[in-house]
Amino acid sequence: MSKKIRLGILGGGGDSLIGILHRVASFINDNYQIVGAVFNPDFETSVNFAKKIDIPTSRIYKDFDTLIEEELKLPKEERIQVCSVLTPNFLHFPMAKKLLENGFNVICEKPMTTTYEEAKILQATLEKAGTVFAVTHTYTGYPMVRQMREMIKAGAIGNIQKVDAQYYQGWINPIIHEKDKRSSTWRLDPEKSGISCCMGDIGVHAFNMIEYTTGMQIKSLLADLNYLYDDNKMDIDGTALVRFNTNAKGVIRTSQIATGEENGLVIKVYGNKGGLKWEQENPNYLYVLSEDKPLQVYKPGHAYNSDLSLDGTKLPPGHPEGIFDAMANIYLGVSRAIRGEKYNDGEFPTMLDGVRSLNFIESSVASHNQGNIWVDLD
Amino acid sequence: MSKKIRLGILGGGGDSLIGILHRVASFINDNYQIVGAVFNPDFETSVNFAKKIDIPTSRIYKDFDTLIEEELKLPKEERIQVCSVLTPNFLHFPMAKKLLENGFNVICEKPMTTTYEEAKILQATLEKAGTVFAVTHTYTGYPMVRQMREMIKAGAIGNIQKVDAQYYQGWINPIIHEKDKRSSTWRLDPEKSGISCCMGDIGVHAFNMIEYTTGMQIKSLLADLNYLYDDNKMDIDGTALVRFNTNAKGVIRTSQIATGEENGLVIKVYGNKGGLKWEQENPNYLYVLSEDKPLQVYKPGHAYNSDLSLDGTKLPPGHPEGIFDAMANIYLGVSRAIRGEKYNDGEFPTMLDGVRSLNFIESSVASHNQGNIWVDLD
Amino acid sequence: MSKKIRLGILGGGGDSLIGILHRVASFINDNYQIVGAVFNPDFETSVNFAKKIDIPTSRIYKDFDTLIEEELKLPKEERIQVCSVLTPNFLHFPMAKKLLENGFNVICEKPMTTTYEEAKILQATLEKAGTVFAVTHTYTGYPMVRQMREMIKAGAIGNIQKVDAQYYQGWINPIIHEKDKRSSTWRLDPEKSGISCCMGDIGVHAFNMIEYTTGMQIKSLLADLNYLYDDNKMDIDGTALVRFNTNAKGVIRTSQIATGEENGLVIKVYGNKGGLKWEQENPNYLYVLSEDKPLQVYKPGHAYNSDLSLDGTKLPPGHPEGIFDAMANIYLGVSRAIRGEKYNDGEFPTMLDGVRSLNFIESSVASHNQGNIWVDLD
Amino acid sequence: MSKKIRLGILGGGGDSLIGILHRVASFINDNYQIVGAVFNPDFETSVNFAKKIDIPTSRIYKDFDTLIEEELKLPKEERIQVCSVLTPNFLHFPMAKKLLENGFNVICEKPMTTTYEEAKILQATLEKAGTVFAVTHTYTGYPMVRQMREMIKAGAIGNIQKVDAQYYQGWINPIIHEKDKRSSTWRLDPEKSGISCCMGDIGVHAFNMIEYTTGMQIKSLLADLNYLYDDNKMDIDGTALVRFNTNAKGVIRTSQIATGEENGLVIKVYGNKGGLKWEQENPNYLYVLSEDKPLQVYKPGHAYNSDLSLDGTKLPPGHPEGIFDAMANIYLGVSRAIRGEKYNDGEFPTMLDGVRSLNFIESSVASHNQGNIWVDLD
């Protein structure tokens, strides 16, 4: 009997980029096999896709409810162990909830839910279920992000006094200036993607990156969002001033109209002993600043890195790994949790990350709508 | 008779860095000679410094008022034509004012004054005087900053929709955490340096860079500053959300506690057709982004650059020029203005830049002190 | 029945880095499944490894000959279709040869053989066999290397006049200075790794990169190698001057004692119309130089790239892919060839690359040993 | 009486780039004044240029011989102390020789002479004269080049085992492919520029950079040059294999047909304890590599730098200085030598650098012409 974890997939069929990302990530460490799926709302499309990627079609189900129903009939040692939820945003919550209620482990794409209220319900559901739950803030799987987290935890930069996170993209620029396009893009439709576009889609990664790397929680924020056109109510750009429980302050900068930017997630954290910088587009470099010593550039795979970082690197220094490998690291952590093996805090983002993310999104929009006032996070 | 412009220097003696910067800048284009000075409040020190740098001591004066008095006795063709004001901040205003009132041209270090009110008085004084006045926002002298301005003016990136300026330094970190030091540093003493430390010293450069390159004016701002310690009332870190007369928004980020940062001035401007990025520490690179074409990297001295940019480059591509050359470009523009030669808008920062800078500083502090509210600039 | 290609693996068990690289590469595009293997000379170790990575143990064989024998007994539609040869260098030739003679397709690690003579024999064997053969010069699978090749082919830089390839590593530095270590490292033992260490292991990649990207063949070379210690006869550093059939000249620079270098493969090609540069450690950037225009930086996934390049990118711009993805691209090309689908020249390195590589290695050593004379390649 | 050193200038009038570079360099540290000159072979042009840059015309001479004659009539305390020789290459030798013979100090542009024989004669002349002589290998004046030298001297990278220097430009590309142009460019005329174009003009900088930074001497070399066209006998591209007195080897790579390259001088030195890299186009970064520690990036002005490096930096870290400042550092060192003040080895390139440079140029051409054989340097 295979020792691979039995993985189910919801959504992510066809050319879905998120589908490819999760599928490859699950393969990379030899520890998952896809045994069931609803790749697409249309059953035939779903079956054909399974054939195309050469997965047995016997457990391709016509819809999500059928998947749950049929899988529960199987003996536990054959049943899907964990389901990856890659469907459109508004389906994350009902699917994740039902999965948890039926004892499945869940890997959920972000945003975990479309509202903070749903997020708290899901949190309560998980507490009862006691299964494993991960939300895929993929970027936390990069070895140098993990190294940043561990260095901060170990005091390498001392007490944090300034945090600056950026997530700049330009992809919505060719859409936003044409009324037809901006009215018909699902990302700009609150029904489909929740109350925020920019903060909800990418600001939330910047937020999560701050809390993941620093280990601190953002206490309050003041946000100013931008729409460009009055007939579009969804933010496509915005900046949030943030404060922590300490005397540190910071800023989260996001944009989808930073024309020409690709996927510009950047985080900088400064403490009284030094600073750290990391850029997603060049993920294998971590810049370590200090006052009186030369800049240091950390790279993956070297013995000087922390265990958490080294666990995420497969090849020797100088062999660039990328975003598939980052996601694979998250899948690896989840596999350990599912198997009851020892794993470390930080190997995958958890329900708490998901809950706080929704708290962040709603607080940002609330701050903006009320005239750029300070809003406390819970 | 020498055709060089007769330059007077106020302050900048000894090891003063700003002294070296201005002196070298005045030499670089063969068009200034230092003919008079008060390098130091102590006359003997001043004379000795003149001897050290080999300037005739006959017109080294015991104080500023004497300089004015004695120079006015000289025939016009021998008299100092322009005075560089490099004294501590609080002396900029009275010196610049008296110089203007007595018909001298003025090159004034920033901040031009310590209050917005003084700035407006100086502006009125200049209007009466009709002489040449420059405030040394040095960074505007870099060829690639000039290129950025000219490209935006020519519509290269279309309508601006997002602006982001950063000025991060770490130098105050070793001072701020010790009570003795933070109480005795002049930069943190409002009597000596005005009501703001971080916004006043460096935020103002970021502000000026935005207005210089974009040609737009910031209409309103909302700032959150940081002090770290309650016994220190001067900001050492802060972020300002900014809005323009258009639907563009932006952010100005500044810090003197970004530990390990040296002189991290960065500006990014995004329009609907493309984006531009420039970093002071690598001043000879201008990054030109567009949606569907490869990133372009402009460098100084190439024929593809604008006239304003090429005017600021002395050597062929690949021969790095630096900050002395940037300041020299400003001195070159001023020399043309003094001589009544043709020069272009953008060759040196003017009184208007100085006035708006003080408007910015006071607005930032006001916004913060009133609870992070929006404050309009004039 | 599965449509995945049935893959056999020879070597690459345990923590073998090359094993991980090939295994992951085979997974990434959903088109291979491992059905048989001899991971290790020790049968039990081999079986245990199969269990560990969760591959059915029924077709884990006690040795290579048994694998051939037993697989041939299986019906063609169950039999291994292609074998990846990841064993120590001296086994590549006999294994690849026997595989070809028995009608298998082969993916062979480099160096393809340990001598040029063997290479030519293998070439003849392949001609008879008529199966698919690839040698894994992994770096040719990077999208920007493919883009470089296609741009040169399309004349983007005109006639090539200068080529410069570098491959610098430092890993042998801590070994070479201690007699014990340098006597016991297999890479420095000609019996195990062939007549050359540095040229054979990495110089050959630089050589192949030149011929792959430029489409030109190196006609002759003059090499100077370095050993550092007289009791070590294997080169650990060396430079080769090269000439082409045209009037272009070039240089190949290699070192394993470039202390601190990780995996520094770099290629620069200059033509009369422009230049191209690429660095393996930052593989997602291709620098396009021209005389009178700004430097351009090409990145993967953009529509401006060639079909061959775009075929190798799975995610949108700004999502870094790495070396696993490069190798996966090679596996993808091989899969198309095996299935008889259309594929393009350049999708994977072929027998010819392998033959020329051995020709290069032996010529380099010959040139050095004969006093740094010019040696013609065939 | 002025304490500034009395400087004479030969050549460098009009828009001469080398003229600007030397003039500005002489101004930067307040320690030279131009008192005499022959800027141009045409007397009137020379006088007009003096007027333009506002230098008293009384000591602008009609030719070099007159300059010598007239200056010698002046009392020693008024006479030119040092002459900068910026004339076409073939005039360097006769002018420098006569200057030395008449007791002047000399700052000579490179190449110091057009033949090795002349270089040795000049060396003998200097020995008799006992004055100060500098040859302006400008790049040695950069603070991070000086830091590299001092770190190597202090053993930071241990015993050197590999050296790699590059100097790539593309400027001759638009000339070389047209017969008219390549026949009429003075650089390609051996009468005017000596026996080598590429090696003589830029290869020599790469050579000097190696000897300057490593403190080692190149013992022998083997060069392969390129001309592209048979009707042009001057090299425009070439590579030299080099050997040292130790077991270290290296390579010097030069090109003027590396299309799109601007001024790409790069040096990399690897020892058994670490490596160092520096690039002229980004001169304020020194990369320090070691096996088991993160890459370090040294920048100018920090206390961790050597005295020799810090002596060459005027402003705090983060304020980029450039090539004028590098040349100014050389002028500063020369001024100390002239004044009999203490100065350090390494502050300016000396006669020995000049002699070895010519030895290098002639050896390169000899090696190539004799069929790429090893040629020993003296």
Short mmCIF file of N, CA and C in Angstrom, two decimals, chain B residues 6 18 23 32 36 59 78 87 100 126 145 152 159 171 174 193 199 218 228 237 272 281 317 328 358 375:
data_model
loop_
_atom_site.label_atom_id
_atom_site.label_comp_id
_atom_site.label_asym_id
_atom_site.label_seq_id
_atom_site.Cartn_x
_atom_site.Cartn_y
_atom_site.Cartn_z
N ARG B 6 32.18 85.21 -8.95
CA ARG B 6 32.77 85.45 -7.63
C ARG B 6 31.83 84.91 -6.55
N ILE B 18 29.29 69.31 3.98
CA ILE B 18 28.55 70.14 3.06
C ILE B 18 29.48 71.20 2.46
N ARG B 23 32.11 73.25 -2.32
CA ARG B 23 33.36 73.77 -2.86
C ARG B 23 33.76 73.02 -4.13
N TYR B 32 33.47 79.07 -11.18
CA TYR B 32 33.36 79.84 -9.94
C TYR B 32 34.74 80.00 -9.33
N GLY B 36 35.41 85.34 -1.18
CA GLY B 36 35.16 85.84 0.17
C GLY B 36 34.46 84.78 0.98
N ARG B 59 39.67 88.67 2.08
CA ARG B 59 38.21 88.85 2.17
C ARG B 59 37.55 87.78 3.03
N GLU B 78 33.94 93.63 -8.61
CA GLU B 78 34.82 92.85 -7.72
C GLU B 78 34.02 92.12 -6.64
N THR B 87 25.47 77.39 6.62
CA THR B 87 25.45 77.48 8.08
C THR B 87 24.39 76.56 8.67
N LEU B 100 19.69 88.75 -0.02
CA LEU B 100 18.77 89.16 -1.08
C LEU B 100 18.49 90.66 -1.00
N LEU B 126 12.68 87.79 -2.22
CA LEU B 126 13.28 87.48 -3.52
C LEU B 126 12.54 88.20 -4.65
N VAL B 145 17.97 61.63 -12.91
CA VAL B 145 16.78 62.27 -12.31
C VAL B 145 16.23 63.28 -13.31
N ILE B 152 8.85 62.09 -18.16
CA ILE B 152 7.47 62.27 -17.67
C ILE B 152 6.82 63.45 -18.37
N ASN B 159 -0.42 59.25 -18.02
CA ASN B 159 -0.96 59.92 -16.83
C ASN B 159 -0.51 59.20 -15.58
N TRP B 171 21.33 56.23 10.42
CA TRP B 171 22.39 56.87 11.21
C TRP B 171 21.97 57.24 12.63
N PRO B 174 22.13 54.50 16.47
CA PRO B 174 23.05 54.42 17.62
C PRO B 174 22.90 55.58 18.61
N SER B 193 17.20 72.80 14.72
CA SER B 193 16.95 72.23 13.39
C SER B 193 15.50 72.33 12.93
N MET B 199 11.36 64.20 8.78
CA MET B 199 10.66 64.81 7.65
C MET B 199 11.43 66.04 7.18
N ILE B 218 1.73 68.06 -4.79
CA ILE B 218 0.98 67.32 -3.78
C ILE B 218 -0.05 68.26 -3.18
N LEU B 228 9.87 56.83 18.97
CA LEU B 228 10.39 55.71 19.78
C LEU B 228 10.40 55.99 21.28
N ASP B 237 11.33 59.03 12.12
CA ASP B 237 10.76 58.04 11.21
C ASP B 237 9.34 58.49 10.91
N ASN B 272 -0.20 55.41 -16.65
CA ASN B 272 -1.00 54.40 -17.34
C ASN B 272 -0.27 53.78 -18.53
N GLU B 281 21.55 55.62 -4.53
CA GLU B 281 22.84 54.96 -4.29
C GLU B 281 23.41 54.33 -5.55
N PRO B 317 29.48 57.22 -21.68
CA PRO B 317 28.84 56.15 -20.92
C PRO B 317 29.86 55.20 -20.28
N ALA B 328 27.50 69.85 -8.88
CA ALA B 328 28.14 70.72 -9.88
C ALA B 328 27.15 71.11 -10.97
N LEU B 358 8.95 73.66 2.97
CA LEU B 358 8.57 74.04 4.33
C LEU B 358 7.09 73.82 4.56
N VAL B 375 -4.18 67.04 5.77
CA VAL B 375 -3.85 68.46 5.81
C VAL B 375 -3.57 68.90 4.38
#
